[in-house]
Short mmCIF file of C-alpha atoms in Angstrom, two decimals:
data_model
loop_
_atom_site.label_atom_id
_atom_site.label_comp_id
_atom_site.label_asym_id
_atom_site.label_seq_id
_atom_site.Cartn_x
_atom_site.Cartn_y
_atom_site.Cartn_z
CA MET V 1 -16.08 5.75 144.64
CA SER V 2 -14.01 5.23 141.32
CA GLN V 3 -14.34 7.41 138.41
CA GLU V 4 -14.89 6.36 134.87
CA PRO V 5 -12.32 7.92 132.50
CA LYS V 6 -14.17 10.40 130.20
CA GLU V 7 -14.17 10.08 126.62
CA THR V 8 -12.02 12.17 124.91
CA LYS V 9 -13.22 13.41 121.39
CA THR V 10 -10.54 13.96 118.99
CA PRO V 11 -10.65 16.24 115.74
CA SER V 12 -10.14 13.13 113.72
CA ASP V 13 -13.40 11.51 115.04
CA ALA V 14 -15.80 14.52 114.14
CA ALA V 15 -14.67 14.62 110.72
CA PRO V 16 -16.22 11.64 109.76
CA ARG V 17 -19.24 12.23 111.10
CA SER V 18 -19.80 15.51 109.63
CA ARG V 19 -19.01 14.07 106.31
CA ALA V 20 -21.78 11.24 106.58
CA VAL V 21 -24.45 13.70 107.44
CA MET V 22 -23.69 15.78 104.19
CA ALA V 23 -23.57 12.49 102.10
CA VAL V 24 -27.03 11.70 103.84
CA ALA V 25 -28.50 15.17 103.31
CA TYR V 26 -27.19 15.16 99.42
CA LEU V 27 -28.93 11.88 98.89
CA ALA V 28 -32.29 12.88 100.29
CA THR V 29 -32.06 15.99 98.05
CA MET V 30 -31.40 14.30 94.78
CA PHE V 31 -34.35 11.75 95.72
CA ALA V 32 -36.65 14.45 95.91
CA ALA V 33 -35.44 16.16 92.88
CA GLY V 34 -35.81 12.86 90.98
CA LEU V 35 -39.12 12.06 92.23
CA GLY V 36 -40.01 15.74 91.30
CA LEU V 37 -38.87 15.10 87.70
CA VAL V 38 -41.01 11.78 87.34
CA TYR V 39 -44.17 13.69 88.43
CA ALA V 40 -43.41 16.46 86.20
CA THR V 41 -42.99 14.14 83.33
CA ASP V 42 -46.11 12.23 83.86
CA GLY V 43 -48.13 15.38 84.04
CA ALA V 44 -46.56 16.79 80.52
CA ARG V 45 -47.52 13.65 79.42
CA SER V 46 -51.05 13.34 80.23
CA PRO V 47 -53.45 16.18 81.54
CA GLY V 48 -54.63 15.37 85.20
CA GLY V 49 -51.94 13.13 85.85
CA ARG V 50 -49.62 12.85 88.98
CA GLY V 51 -47.00 15.64 87.83
CA THR V 52 -50.15 17.79 87.02
CA GLN V 53 -51.57 17.27 90.47
CA LEU V 54 -48.22 18.09 91.93
CA ALA V 55 -47.93 21.31 90.27
CA GLU V 56 -51.60 22.25 90.99
CA ALA V 57 -50.87 21.34 94.99
CA ARG V 58 -47.70 23.56 94.87
CA GLY V 59 -49.68 26.33 93.00
CA GLU V 60 -47.52 26.06 89.87
CA PRO V 61 -48.85 27.06 86.11
CA VAL V 62 -49.90 23.96 84.38
CA ALA V 63 -48.83 23.47 80.49
CA SER V 64 -52.06 23.19 78.71
CA ALA V 65 -52.09 20.57 75.60
CA GLN V 66 -54.50 22.94 73.82
CA PRO V 67 -51.86 24.55 71.34
CA GLU V 68 -50.70 20.99 70.14
CA ALA V 69 -54.29 20.03 69.47
CA ASP V 70 -54.99 23.00 67.55
CA LEU V 71 -51.69 22.71 65.28
CA ALA V 72 -52.79 18.78 64.70
CA GLN V 73 -56.08 20.16 63.55
CA LEU V 74 -54.47 22.67 61.29
CA LEU V 75 -51.82 20.05 59.71
CA ALA V 76 -54.89 17.61 59.02
CA SER V 77 -56.88 20.46 57.43
CA SER V 78 -54.15 21.62 55.16
CA SER V 79 -53.11 18.07 54.17
CA GLU V 80 -57.01 17.64 53.17
CA GLN V 81 -56.87 20.91 51.19
CA ILE V 82 -53.47 20.08 49.56
CA SER V 83 -55.30 16.80 48.49
CA THR V 84 -58.21 18.52 47.15
CA LEU V 85 -55.94 20.85 44.89
CA ASP V 86 -53.78 18.12 43.69
CA ASN V 87 -57.13 16.06 42.67
CA ARG V 88 -58.24 19.28 41.03
CA THR V 89 -55.20 20.06 39.24
CA ARG V 90 -55.18 16.37 37.50
CA SER V 91 -58.72 16.92 36.52
CA LEU V 92 -57.92 20.10 34.81
CA THR V 93 -54.74 18.70 33.15
CA ALA V 94 -56.97 15.96 31.90
CA GLU V 95 -59.52 18.34 30.47
CA LEU V 96 -56.79 20.30 28.92
CA SER V 97 -55.20 17.70 26.98
CA SER V 98 -58.85 16.31 25.97
CA ALA V 99 -59.57 19.78 24.73
CA GLN V 100 -56.17 19.77 22.74
CA ALA V 101 -56.92 16.79 21.09
CA ARG V 102 -60.34 17.92 19.94
CA ILE V 103 -58.76 21.05 18.47
CA MET V 104 -55.96 18.78 16.73
CA ALA V 105 -58.83 16.82 15.49
CA LEU V 106 -60.82 19.81 14.05
CA GLU V 107 -57.91 21.14 12.46
CA GLN V 108 -57.19 18.08 10.70
CA SER V 109 -61.00 17.81 9.43
CA LEU V 110 -60.98 21.42 8.36
CA GLU V 111 -57.54 20.67 6.46
CA ALA V 112 -59.23 17.62 4.63
CA LEU V 113 -62.11 19.27 3.74
CA LYS V 114 -60.26 22.08 2.18
CA VAL V 115 -58.19 19.75 0.13
CA ASP V 116 -61.69 18.09 -0.94
CA GLN V 117 -63.09 21.53 -2.07
CA VAL V 118 -60.15 22.32 -4.17
CA ALA V 119 -60.45 18.91 -5.66
CA MET V 120 -64.24 19.34 -6.78
CA LEU V 121 -63.50 22.96 -7.92
CA GLU V 122 -60.73 21.44 -9.95
CA VAL V 123 -63.07 18.56 -11.43
CA GLU V 124 -65.87 21.25 -12.19
CA ARG V 125 -63.41 23.57 -13.94
CA ASP V 126 -62.02 20.67 -16.04
CA ARG V 127 -65.68 19.84 -16.79
CA LEU V 128 -66.60 23.13 -18.10
CA ALA V 129 -63.58 23.74 -19.74
CA GLY V 130 -64.42 20.54 -21.89
CA GLU V 131 -67.83 21.61 -22.65
CA LEU V 132 -66.63 24.85 -23.92
CA ARG V 133 -64.21 23.05 -26.18
CA ALA V 134 -66.72 20.87 -27.25
CA LEU V 135 -69.17 23.88 -28.34
CA ALA V 136 -66.34 25.64 -29.99
CA ASP V 137 -65.51 22.53 -32.17
CA GLN V 138 -69.42 22.25 -32.99
CA GLN V 139 -69.35 25.77 -34.00
CA ALA V 140 -66.25 25.75 -35.97
CA ALA V 141 -67.15 22.44 -37.90
CA PRO V 142 -68.62 23.04 -41.45
CA ALA V 143 -72.19 22.19 -42.12
CA ALA V 144 -73.10 19.87 -44.42
CA GLY V 145 -73.80 21.27 -47.92
CA THR V 146 -74.02 25.04 -48.34
CA ALA V 147 -74.44 27.19 -45.24
CA PRO V 148 -77.01 29.56 -45.17
CA ASP V 149 -76.22 33.39 -45.31
CA PRO V 150 -76.83 34.89 -41.83
CA GLU V 151 -77.52 38.26 -43.50
CA THR V 152 -80.08 36.93 -45.68
CA GLN V 153 -82.09 34.77 -43.38
CA PRO V 154 -84.69 36.40 -41.38
CA ASP V 155 -84.53 36.35 -37.43
CA ALA V 156 -87.17 34.08 -36.36
CA SER V 157 -87.20 35.77 -32.62
CA LEU V 158 -87.74 39.18 -33.89
CA GLU V 159 -90.38 38.37 -36.20
CA GLY V 160 -92.01 36.23 -33.51
CA ALA V 161 -91.89 39.33 -31.20
CA LEU V 162 -93.09 41.98 -33.62
CA ALA V 163 -95.95 39.79 -34.32
CA ALA V 164 -96.58 39.49 -30.58
CA LEU V 165 -96.71 43.39 -30.43
CA GLY V 166 -99.10 43.78 -33.42
CA ALA V 167 -96.64 45.54 -35.54
CA GLU V 168 -97.36 46.15 -39.05
CA ALA V 169 -94.58 46.15 -41.97
CA THR V 170 -94.29 49.39 -43.66
CA PRO V 171 -91.71 50.61 -46.22
CA ASP V 172 -89.99 52.54 -43.11
CA GLY V 173 -89.88 49.52 -40.99
CA ALA V 174 -92.04 47.81 -38.51
CA ARG V 175 -94.99 49.99 -37.08
CA VAL V 176 -96.52 49.51 -33.54
CA THR V 177 -99.21 52.13 -32.70
CA LEU V 178 -99.64 53.04 -29.67
CA ALA V 179 -103.59 54.08 -28.94
CA GLU V 180 -104.61 56.91 -26.59
CA SER V 181 -106.42 54.23 -24.48
CA GLN V 182 -102.96 52.54 -24.05
CA LEU V 183 -100.84 55.90 -22.96
CA ARG V 184 -103.84 57.55 -21.31
CA PHE V 185 -102.91 61.24 -22.09
CA ARG V 186 -104.85 63.96 -20.06
CA PRO V 187 -106.60 65.99 -22.65
CA GLY V 188 -104.12 68.93 -23.63
CA LYS V 189 -101.39 67.53 -21.62
CA ALA V 190 -98.14 65.27 -22.06
CA GLU V 191 -97.79 63.40 -19.06
CA LEU V 192 -98.24 59.97 -19.13
CA ASP V 193 -100.56 57.95 -16.79
CA SER V 194 -98.75 55.69 -14.12
CA GLN V 195 -99.96 52.58 -15.75
CA ALA V 196 -98.91 53.58 -19.35
CA PRO V 197 -95.25 51.99 -18.96
CA ALA V 198 -96.81 48.40 -18.82
CA ALA V 199 -97.99 49.05 -22.34
CA LEU V 200 -94.50 49.78 -23.28
CA ALA V 201 -92.71 46.96 -21.69
CA GLY V 202 -93.00 44.43 -24.25
CA ILE V 203 -91.30 47.00 -27.17
CA ALA V 204 -88.71 47.80 -24.07
CA LYS V 205 -87.75 44.10 -24.10
CA LEU V 206 -87.53 43.60 -28.09
CA LEU V 207 -85.19 46.60 -27.98
CA LYS V 208 -83.01 45.06 -25.22
CA ASP V 209 -83.04 41.64 -27.31
CA GLN V 210 -82.19 43.47 -30.40
CA PRO V 211 -79.70 46.31 -29.76
CA GLY V 212 -79.42 47.13 -33.57
CA ILE V 213 -82.63 48.34 -34.02
CA GLU V 214 -83.31 51.97 -34.08
CA VAL V 215 -86.65 53.72 -33.07
CA VAL V 216 -88.46 56.47 -34.33
CA LEU V 217 -91.46 57.83 -32.21
CA ARG V 218 -94.09 60.00 -34.11
CA GLY V 219 -96.65 61.73 -32.21
CA TYR V 220 -100.19 62.78 -33.36
CA THR V 221 -103.05 64.67 -32.41
CA ASP V 222 -106.76 65.38 -33.71
CA SER V 223 -107.63 68.30 -35.54
CA SER V 224 -109.38 70.47 -32.76
CA GLY V 225 -107.64 73.22 -31.37
CA ASP V 226 -104.74 75.17 -32.82
CA ALA V 227 -102.54 73.45 -35.13
CA GLU V 228 -99.26 75.03 -33.87
CA MET V 229 -100.40 74.11 -30.16
CA ASN V 230 -101.13 70.61 -31.61
CA LEU V 231 -97.76 70.21 -33.29
CA ALA V 232 -96.14 71.06 -30.17
CA LEU V 233 -98.31 68.79 -27.96
CA SER V 234 -97.64 65.70 -30.39
CA GLU V 235 -93.86 66.15 -30.00
CA GLN V 236 -94.03 66.78 -26.18
CA ARG V 237 -96.04 63.26 -26.06
CA ALA V 238 -93.53 61.41 -28.25
CA ARG V 239 -90.59 62.84 -25.85
CA ALA V 240 -92.83 61.57 -22.70
CA VAL V 241 -92.74 57.97 -24.47
CA ARG V 242 -88.94 58.11 -25.13
CA ASP V 243 -88.38 58.64 -21.73
CA VAL V 244 -90.25 55.54 -20.50
CA PHE V 245 -87.99 53.67 -22.89
CA VAL V 246 -84.97 55.54 -21.23
CA ASP V 247 -86.16 54.29 -17.87
CA PHE V 248 -86.14 50.65 -19.24
CA GLY V 249 -82.63 51.14 -19.86
CA ILE V 250 -82.72 51.80 -23.70
CA ASP V 251 -80.03 54.41 -24.80
CA ALA V 252 -81.47 57.31 -25.63
CA GLU V 253 -79.28 57.74 -28.75
CA ARG V 254 -81.30 54.92 -30.40
CA ILE V 255 -84.71 56.83 -30.19
CA GLN V 256 -85.67 59.74 -32.09
CA ALA V 257 -89.00 61.73 -31.11
CA GLN V 258 -91.21 63.74 -33.48
CA GLY V 259 -94.15 65.66 -33.38
CA LEU V 260 -96.46 65.68 -36.52
CA GLY V 261 -99.61 67.28 -35.08
CA GLU V 262 -103.09 66.37 -36.72
CA ALA V 263 -101.18 65.09 -39.97
CA HIS V 264 -101.95 61.63 -41.35
CA PRO V 265 -105.36 60.91 -39.42
CA VAL V 266 -106.34 57.31 -39.24
CA ALA V 267 -109.96 57.91 -38.65
CA ASP V 268 -112.69 60.95 -39.20
CA ASN V 269 -112.01 63.60 -36.86
CA ALA V 270 -115.88 64.53 -37.14
CA THR V 271 -116.60 62.02 -34.56
CA PRO V 272 -115.40 61.45 -30.91
CA GLU V 273 -114.35 58.09 -31.92
CA GLY V 274 -112.40 59.16 -34.97
CA GLN V 275 -110.44 61.68 -32.68
CA SER V 276 -109.39 59.30 -29.97
CA ARG V 277 -107.92 57.14 -32.72
CA ASN V 278 -106.16 59.87 -34.45
CA ARG V 279 -104.42 60.73 -30.67
CA ARG V 280 -101.68 58.21 -30.73
CA VAL V 281 -98.41 57.84 -30.67
CA GLU V 282 -96.43 55.11 -33.53
CA VAL V 283 -93.12 53.49 -32.50
CA LEU V 284 -91.24 52.75 -35.76
CA LEU V 285 -89.01 49.94 -35.54
CA VAL V 286 -86.05 50.70 -38.03
CA GLN V 287 -83.43 47.86 -38.79
CA PRO V 288 -79.99 48.95 -39.89
#
């Protein structure tokens, strides 16, 4: 029986086989890694993809896409708010420009109004000045013929006022008699009734219009009672009338008050009617 010769393995044959096995293992590892990368990328792009499913199958944590969605929503909201603020800013800027334009127009109108008012006042001033000059020229111009002497001409306004007061001409001046019924003194008293000033208003106006006239007030009583008391009472009543004229604004220095008592009666003291007429105050208007 013949024996087959045994195959003898040399070290040079074992080395190539070992390198081949290592190369195959390396390629298998790289393929598996590449396949896993593909699945992972696909899972990152779409939730529930193959990569996500593979990660879930291996029990690995799966990244959520919610933070990216929240960030996108926040960016969209911020962009909308910025746009709103821009629009509001443009609106406020337009309103400010309009307000500034109105203010400028009002200032111009006010300035024009001031100019117009000044011009009107100047025109009015010139007109009044012209009237005053014309009036002065008329007064300075000599009248035709002989001008009357003002000192010798009666004052028509004074005569009319005296006539309206019922004044009587006397050697001492014009006399106005104030009866007891006008002054309303109470018996034995020097206080005037509250309605008495109304009876003196006309004389007070004449004295204001004619500042050169002096006044003499003469008080009288009837003959009843003590003569000395009547004399004092008549003077008190004359002073009471003077005080009313002073209240009307007449200078007290222009007024002299006298009391003559029962002297110079104008009626019979034997009757009540005569006594009433004798109780009086006479206003003597004296021209200088």
